[in-house]
């Protein structure tokens, strides 16, 4: 479907930003991807990775917990 295609593009843009250490931009793209496809656990893991890179550990744990719920559904 269209939303999954858009989500993949947003995720790829997030990956590019993450590799460039542009974590704020990566987070924007990953959040957009998650909105477009809330079933993609990898995107949630990527969001958690950004929070870890920013030393926002509590937020990372929160997102990982959310990823577990999505993965088990």
PDB file of C-alpha atoms in Angstrom:
ATOM      1  CA  UNK A   1       0.000   0.000   0.000  1.00  0.00           C
ATOM      2  CA  UNK A   2       0.896   3.640  -0.400  1.00  0.00           C
ATOM      3  CA  UNK A   3       1.454   4.252   3.314  1.00  0.00           C
ATOM      4  CA  UNK A   4       4.084   1.485   3.503  1.00  0.00           C
ATOM      5  CA  UNK A   5       5.885   2.921   0.462  1.00  0.00           C
ATOM      6  CA  UNK A   6       5.903   6.387   2.033  1.00  0.00           C
ATOM      7  CA  UNK A   7       7.018   4.920   5.362  1.00  0.00           C
ATOM      8  CA  UNK A   8       9.935   3.149   3.689  1.00  0.00           C
ATOM      9  CA  UNK A   9      11.039   6.387   2.023  1.00  0.00           C
ATOM     10  CA  UNK A  10      10.870   8.247   5.345  1.00  0.00           C
ATOM     11  CA  UNK A  11      12.828   5.458   7.040  1.00  0.00           C
ATOM     12  CA  UNK A  12      15.530   5.610   4.360  1.00  0.00           C
ATOM     13  CA  UNK A  13      15.773   9.396   4.773  1.00  0.00           C
ATOM     14  CA  UNK A  14      16.116   8.819   8.511  1.00  0.00           C
ATOM     15  CA  UNK A  15      18.877   6.288   7.919  1.00  0.00           C
ATOM     16  CA  UNK A  16      20.771   8.793   5.767  1.00  0.00           C
ATOM     17  CA  UNK A  17      20.475  11.470   8.451  1.00  0.00           C
ATOM     18  CA  UNK A  18      21.465   9.028  11.207  1.00  0.00           C
ATOM     19  CA  UNK A  19      24.604   7.972   9.328  1.00  0.00           C
ATOM     20  CA  UNK A  20      25.510  11.670   9.036  1.00  0.00           C
ATOM     21  CA  UNK A  21      25.037  12.053  12.826  1.00  0.00           C
ATOM     22  CA  UNK A  22      22.124  14.419  12.172  1.00  0.00           C
ATOM     23  CA  UNK A  23      20.001  12.910  14.905  1.00  0.00           C
ATOM     24  CA  UNK A  24      17.306  15.600  15.023  1.00  0.00           C
ATOM     25  CA  UNK A  25      16.566  15.113  11.322  1.00  0.00           C
ATOM     26  CA  UNK A  26      16.753  11.332  11.659  1.00  0.00           C
ATOM     27  CA  UNK A  27      14.224  11.445  14.482  1.00  0.00           C
ATOM     28  CA  UNK A  28      11.851  13.561  12.391  1.00  0.00           C
ATOM     29  CA  UNK A  29      12.005  11.092   9.506  1.00  0.00           C
ATOM     30  CA  UNK A  30      11.680   8.029  11.740  1.00  0.00           C
ATOM     31  CA  UNK A  31       8.690   9.529  13.563  1.00  0.00           C
ATOM     32  CA  UNK A  32       7.067  10.299  10.219  1.00  0.00           C
ATOM     33  CA  UNK A  33       7.737   6.738   9.078  1.00  0.00           C
ATOM     34  CA  UNK A  34       6.204   5.377  12.286  1.00  0.00           C
ATOM     35  CA  UNK A  35       3.077   7.486  11.730  1.00  0.00           C
ATOM     36  CA  UNK A  36       2.800   6.139   8.178  1.00  0.00           C
ATOM     37  CA  UNK A  37       3.349   2.506   9.212  1.00  0.00           C
ATOM     38  CA  UNK A  38       2.967   1.902  12.952  1.00  0.00           C
ATOM     39  CA  UNK A  39       3.594  -1.853  12.485  1.00  0.00           C
ATOM     40  CA  UNK A  40       7.282  -1.488  11.494  1.00  0.00           C
ATOM     41  CA  UNK A  41       9.265  -2.501  14.571  1.00  0.00           C
ATOM     42  CA  UNK A  42      12.570  -1.622  12.883  1.00  0.00           C
ATOM     43  CA  UNK A  43      11.556   2.038  12.787  1.00  0.00           C
ATOM     44  CA  UNK A  44      10.875   1.957  16.511  1.00  0.00           C
ATOM     45  CA  UNK A  45      14.309   0.418  17.055  1.00  0.00           C
ATOM     46  CA  UNK A  46      15.807   3.203  14.947  1.00  0.00           C
ATOM     47  CA  UNK A  47      14.000   5.815  17.039  1.00  0.00           C
ATOM     48  CA  UNK A  48      15.418   4.182  20.172  1.00  0.00           C
ATOM     49  CA  UNK A  49      18.906   4.238  18.628  1.00  0.00           C
ATOM     50  CA  UNK A  50      18.601   7.990  18.068  1.00  0.00           C
ATOM     51  CA  UNK A  51      17.612   8.492  21.698  1.00  0.00           C
ATOM     52  CA  UNK A  52      20.617   6.415  22.787  1.00  0.00           C
ATOM     53  CA  UNK A  53      22.907   8.497  20.564  1.00  0.00           C
ATOM     54  CA  UNK A  54      21.476  11.607  22.242  1.00  0.00           C
ATOM     55  CA  UNK A  55      21.954   9.993  25.685  1.00  0.00           C
ATOM     56  CA  UNK A  56      18.183  10.106  26.242  1.00  0.00           C
ATOM     57  CA  UNK A  57      18.115   6.667  27.796  1.00  0.00           C
ATOM     58  CA  UNK A  58      14.692   6.844  29.439  1.00  0.00           C
ATOM     59  CA  UNK A  59      13.121   7.757  26.100  1.00  0.00           C
ATOM     60  CA  UNK A  60      15.002   4.894  24.436  1.00  0.00           C
ATOM     61  CA  UNK A  61      13.605   2.426  26.978  1.00  0.00           C
ATOM     62  CA  UNK A  62      10.100   3.825  26.428  1.00  0.00           C
ATOM     63  CA  UNK A  63      10.372   3.305  22.677  1.00  0.00           C
ATOM     64  CA  UNK A  64      11.799  -0.202  23.116  1.00  0.00           C
ATOM     65  CA  UNK A  65       8.845  -1.092  25.340  1.00  0.00           C
ATOM     66  CA  UNK A  66       6.529   0.176  22.612  1.00  0.00           C
ATOM     67  CA  UNK A  67       8.426  -1.898  20.028  1.00  0.00           C
ATOM     68  CA  UNK A  68       7.879  -5.025  22.119  1.00  0.00           C
ATOM     69  CA  UNK A  69       4.125  -4.403  22.202  1.00  0.00           C
ATOM     70  CA  UNK A  70       4.021  -3.880  18.431  1.00  0.00           C
ATOM     71  CA  UNK A  71       6.150  -6.967  17.787  1.00  0.00           C
ATOM     72  CA  UNK A  72       3.913  -9.159  19.913  1.00  0.00           C
ATOM     73  CA  UNK A  73       0.666  -8.020  18.244  1.00  0.00           C
TER      74      UNK A  73
END
